[in-house]
Short mmCIF file of C-alpha atoms in Angstrom, two decimals:
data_model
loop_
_atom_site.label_atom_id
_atom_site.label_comp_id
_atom_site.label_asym_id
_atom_site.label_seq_id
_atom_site.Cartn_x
_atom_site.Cartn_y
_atom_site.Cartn_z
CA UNK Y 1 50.72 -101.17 -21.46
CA UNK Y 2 51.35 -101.60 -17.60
CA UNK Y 3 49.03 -100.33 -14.81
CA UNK Y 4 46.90 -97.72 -17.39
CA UNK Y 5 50.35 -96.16 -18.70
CA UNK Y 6 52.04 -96.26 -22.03
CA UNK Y 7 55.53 -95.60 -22.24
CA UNK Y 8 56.78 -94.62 -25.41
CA UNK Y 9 61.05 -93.64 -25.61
CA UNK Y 10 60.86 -93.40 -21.91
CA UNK Y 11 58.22 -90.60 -22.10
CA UNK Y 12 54.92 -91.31 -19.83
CA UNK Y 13 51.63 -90.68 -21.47
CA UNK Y 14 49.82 -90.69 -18.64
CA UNK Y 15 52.30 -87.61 -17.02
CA UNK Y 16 52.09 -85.48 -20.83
CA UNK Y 17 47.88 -85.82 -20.25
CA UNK Y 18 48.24 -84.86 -16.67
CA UNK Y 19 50.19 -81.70 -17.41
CA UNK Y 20 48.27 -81.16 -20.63
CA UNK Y 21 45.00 -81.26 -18.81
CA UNK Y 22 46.44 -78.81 -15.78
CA UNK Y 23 48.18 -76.48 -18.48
CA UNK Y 24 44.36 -75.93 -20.14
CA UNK Y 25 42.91 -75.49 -16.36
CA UNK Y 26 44.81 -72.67 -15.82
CA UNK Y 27 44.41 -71.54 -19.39
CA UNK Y 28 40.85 -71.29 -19.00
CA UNK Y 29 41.26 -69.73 -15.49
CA UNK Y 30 43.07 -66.75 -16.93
CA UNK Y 31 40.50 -66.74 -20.10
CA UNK Y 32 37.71 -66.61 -17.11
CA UNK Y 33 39.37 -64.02 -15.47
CA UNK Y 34 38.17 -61.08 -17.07
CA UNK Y 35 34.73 -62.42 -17.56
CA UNK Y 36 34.84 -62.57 -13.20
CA UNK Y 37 36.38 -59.39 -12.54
CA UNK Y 38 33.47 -57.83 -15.21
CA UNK Y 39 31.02 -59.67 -13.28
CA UNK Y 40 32.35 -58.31 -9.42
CA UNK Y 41 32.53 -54.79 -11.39
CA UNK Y 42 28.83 -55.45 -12.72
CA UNK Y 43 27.87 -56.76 -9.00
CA UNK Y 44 29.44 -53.58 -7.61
CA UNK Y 45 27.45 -51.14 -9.41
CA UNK Y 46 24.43 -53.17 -8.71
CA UNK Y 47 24.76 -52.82 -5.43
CA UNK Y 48 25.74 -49.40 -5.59
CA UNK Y 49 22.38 -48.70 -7.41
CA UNK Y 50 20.03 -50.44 -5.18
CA UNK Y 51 22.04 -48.29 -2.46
CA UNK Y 52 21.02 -45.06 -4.59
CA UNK Y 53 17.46 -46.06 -5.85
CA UNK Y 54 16.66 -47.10 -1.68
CA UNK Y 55 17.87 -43.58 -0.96
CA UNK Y 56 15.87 -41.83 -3.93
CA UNK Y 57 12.90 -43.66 -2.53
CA UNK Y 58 13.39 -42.15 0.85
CA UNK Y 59 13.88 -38.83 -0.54
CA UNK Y 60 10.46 -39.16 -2.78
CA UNK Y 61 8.53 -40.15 0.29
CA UNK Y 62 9.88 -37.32 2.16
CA UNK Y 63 9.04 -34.70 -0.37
CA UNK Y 64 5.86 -36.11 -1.10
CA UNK Y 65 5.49 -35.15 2.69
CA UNK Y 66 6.39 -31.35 1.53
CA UNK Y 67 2.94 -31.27 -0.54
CA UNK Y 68 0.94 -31.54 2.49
CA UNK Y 69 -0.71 -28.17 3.91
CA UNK Y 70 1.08 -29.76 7.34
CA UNK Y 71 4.52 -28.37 5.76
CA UNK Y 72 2.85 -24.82 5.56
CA UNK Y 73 1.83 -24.75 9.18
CA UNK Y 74 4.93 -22.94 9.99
CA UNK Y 75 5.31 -22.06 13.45
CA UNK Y 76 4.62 -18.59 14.90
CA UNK Y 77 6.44 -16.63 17.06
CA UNK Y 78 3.57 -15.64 20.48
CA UNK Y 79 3.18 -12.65 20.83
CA UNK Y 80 0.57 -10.42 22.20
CA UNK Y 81 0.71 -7.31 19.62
CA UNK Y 82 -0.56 -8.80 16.54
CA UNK Y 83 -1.59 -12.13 15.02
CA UNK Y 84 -0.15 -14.23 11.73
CA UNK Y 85 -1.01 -16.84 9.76
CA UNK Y 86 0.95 -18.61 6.59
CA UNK Y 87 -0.84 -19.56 3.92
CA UNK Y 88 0.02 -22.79 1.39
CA UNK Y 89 1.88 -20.49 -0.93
CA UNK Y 90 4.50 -19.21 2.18
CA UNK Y 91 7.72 -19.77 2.23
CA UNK Y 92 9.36 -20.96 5.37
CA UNK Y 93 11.61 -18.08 7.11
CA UNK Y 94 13.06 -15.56 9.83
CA UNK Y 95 10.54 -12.32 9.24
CA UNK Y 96 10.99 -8.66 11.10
CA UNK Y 97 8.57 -7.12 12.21
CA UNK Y 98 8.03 -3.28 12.39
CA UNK Y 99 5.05 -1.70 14.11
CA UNK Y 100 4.75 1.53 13.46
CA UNK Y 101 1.38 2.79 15.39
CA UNK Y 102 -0.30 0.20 17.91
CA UNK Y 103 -3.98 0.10 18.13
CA UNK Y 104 -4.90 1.59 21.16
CA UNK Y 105 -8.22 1.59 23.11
CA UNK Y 106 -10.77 3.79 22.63
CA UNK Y 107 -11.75 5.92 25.85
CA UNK Y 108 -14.12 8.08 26.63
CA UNK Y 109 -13.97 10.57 29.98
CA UNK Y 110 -16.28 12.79 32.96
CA UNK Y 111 -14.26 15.66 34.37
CA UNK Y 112 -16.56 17.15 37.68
CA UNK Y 113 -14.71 19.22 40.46
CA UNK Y 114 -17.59 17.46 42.41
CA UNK Y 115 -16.93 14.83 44.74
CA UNK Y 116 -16.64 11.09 43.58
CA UNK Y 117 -20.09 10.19 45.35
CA UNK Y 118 -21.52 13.52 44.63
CA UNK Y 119 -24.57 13.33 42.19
CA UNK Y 120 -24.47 14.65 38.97
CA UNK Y 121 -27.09 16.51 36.88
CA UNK Y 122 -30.28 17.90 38.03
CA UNK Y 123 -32.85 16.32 40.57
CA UNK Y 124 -34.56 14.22 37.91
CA UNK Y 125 -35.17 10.63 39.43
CA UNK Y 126 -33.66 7.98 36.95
CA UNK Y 127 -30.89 8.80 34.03
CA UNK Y 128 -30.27 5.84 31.71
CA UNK Y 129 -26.83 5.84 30.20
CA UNK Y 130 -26.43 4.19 26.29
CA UNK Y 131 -23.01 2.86 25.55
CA UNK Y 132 -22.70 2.18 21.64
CA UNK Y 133 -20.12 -0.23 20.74
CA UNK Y 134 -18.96 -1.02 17.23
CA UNK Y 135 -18.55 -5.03 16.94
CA UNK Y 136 -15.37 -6.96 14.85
CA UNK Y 137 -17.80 -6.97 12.03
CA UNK Y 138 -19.18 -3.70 11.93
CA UNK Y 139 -22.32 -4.26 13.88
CA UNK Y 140 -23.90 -2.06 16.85
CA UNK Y 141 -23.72 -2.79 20.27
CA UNK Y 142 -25.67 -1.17 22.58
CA UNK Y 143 -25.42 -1.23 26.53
CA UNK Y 144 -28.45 0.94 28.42
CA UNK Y 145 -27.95 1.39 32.17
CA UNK Y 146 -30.47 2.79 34.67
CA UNK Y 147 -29.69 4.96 36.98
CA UNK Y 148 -31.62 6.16 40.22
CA UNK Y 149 -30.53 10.20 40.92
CA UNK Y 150 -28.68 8.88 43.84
CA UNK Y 151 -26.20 6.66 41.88
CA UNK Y 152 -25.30 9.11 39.26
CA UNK Y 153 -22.12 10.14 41.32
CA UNK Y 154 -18.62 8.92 39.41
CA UNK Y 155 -18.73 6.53 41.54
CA UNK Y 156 -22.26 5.06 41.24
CA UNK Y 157 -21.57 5.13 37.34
CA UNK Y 158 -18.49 3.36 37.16
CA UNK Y 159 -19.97 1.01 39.40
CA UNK Y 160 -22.90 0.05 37.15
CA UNK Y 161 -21.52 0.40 34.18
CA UNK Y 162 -18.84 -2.51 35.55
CA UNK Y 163 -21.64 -4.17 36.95
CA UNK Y 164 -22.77 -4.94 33.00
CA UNK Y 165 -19.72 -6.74 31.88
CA UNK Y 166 -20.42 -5.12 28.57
CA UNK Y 167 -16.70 -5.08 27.42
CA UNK Y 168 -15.76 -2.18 29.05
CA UNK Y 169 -14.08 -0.93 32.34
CA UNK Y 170 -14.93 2.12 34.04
CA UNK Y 171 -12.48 3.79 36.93
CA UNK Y 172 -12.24 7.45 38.57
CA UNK Y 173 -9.36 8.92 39.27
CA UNK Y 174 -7.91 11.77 40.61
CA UNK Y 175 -6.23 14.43 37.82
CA UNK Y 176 -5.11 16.88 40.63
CA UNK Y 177 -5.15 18.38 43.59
CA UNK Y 178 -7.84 20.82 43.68
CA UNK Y 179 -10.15 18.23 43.43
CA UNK Y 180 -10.67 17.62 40.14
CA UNK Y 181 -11.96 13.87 39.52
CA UNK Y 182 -12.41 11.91 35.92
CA UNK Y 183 -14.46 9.26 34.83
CA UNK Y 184 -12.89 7.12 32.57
CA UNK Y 185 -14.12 4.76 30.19
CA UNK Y 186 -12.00 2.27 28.53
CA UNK Y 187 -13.15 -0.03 25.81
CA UNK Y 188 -11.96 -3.73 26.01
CA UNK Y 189 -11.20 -4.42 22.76
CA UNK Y 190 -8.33 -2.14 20.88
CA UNK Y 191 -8.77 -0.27 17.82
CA UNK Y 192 -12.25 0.10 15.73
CA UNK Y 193 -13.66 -2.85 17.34
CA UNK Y 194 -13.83 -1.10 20.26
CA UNK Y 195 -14.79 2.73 19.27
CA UNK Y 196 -17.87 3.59 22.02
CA UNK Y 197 -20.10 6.75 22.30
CA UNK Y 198 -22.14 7.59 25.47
CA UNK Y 199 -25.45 9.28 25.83
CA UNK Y 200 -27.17 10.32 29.10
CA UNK Y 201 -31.29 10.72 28.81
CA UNK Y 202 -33.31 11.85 31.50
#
């Protein structure tokens, strides 16, 4: 034995355990390389999965957002010729609409060849005037207007029945040229809401 080797024939121990020793490292590295390309594989699709279950969980949140009446509150066109609403069981879309027959406003008119500040109707000191209405809901309204004989022209009418803000506009105009003059009476609100009748008492 010299210096921790043992020669036997010329051959070194020490050198035969050295390569020995190497040959079984890199034995074992090749036996442990399947084992470490499974386990990158398995590390892969782990981290693929946590990239899929992150974006599942953003989706869920998101469509748990859909079950809110806030998703139904879909967004209206303005417009001025009719109204709309979606309810929670809408579905979300590009609608046409066709109108077929507008509501209009009811009127109600005077015709007199008299002039526009002429009197009207005998010499009887007051008139009243009763406007009936018909309310959104069905209900009466009623609108009484005084007159004294003097304002009972087309103009005096108009003028008081203006005066009364009762939801509805009077005007006189002209319908030709010999003279003829109209009291018109137009109802504020279109359609049935708005359907008036006028009676004159003495």
């Amino acid at each position: 034995m010299n210096n921790g080797r043992v020669s036997m024939g010329g051959i070194s121990v020490t050198g035969i355990s050295d390569s020995l020793m190497e040959m079984q490292a890199k034995k074992n590295t090749l036996l442990l390389q399947p084992y470490q390309l499974r386990q990158k594989n398995i590390e892969s699709k782990i981290s693929a999965w946590g990239k899929i279950r992150s974006s599942l969980q953003t989706l869920l949140e998101k469509s748990n957002a859909l079950k809110n009446d806030a998703f139904y509150a879909m967004k209206m066109s303005e417009n001025k010729a009719f109204s709309a609403s979606a309810s929670s069981g809408a579905m979300a879309g590009a609608h046409n609409i066709r109108v077929d027959q507008l509501a209009q406003n009811h009127t109600l008119s005077l015709t007199t060849k008299k002039g526009i500040d002429t009197p009207l109707g005998d010499s009887a000191a007051t008139r009243t005037l009763k406007i009936r209405q018909k309310g959104e809901n069905g209900e009466i309204k009623e609108t009484v207007i005084s007159l004294a004989q003097e304002e009972t022209s087309l103009t005096g009418i108009a003028k008081a029945i203006n005066g009364k803000n009762a939801g509805i506009r009077a005007e006189v105009k002209s319908v030709d040229n010999e003279g003829t003059q109209r009291l018109i009476l137009r109802a504020q609100d279109s359609g049935s809401a708005g359907e008036m009748s006028l009676s004159v008492e003495a």
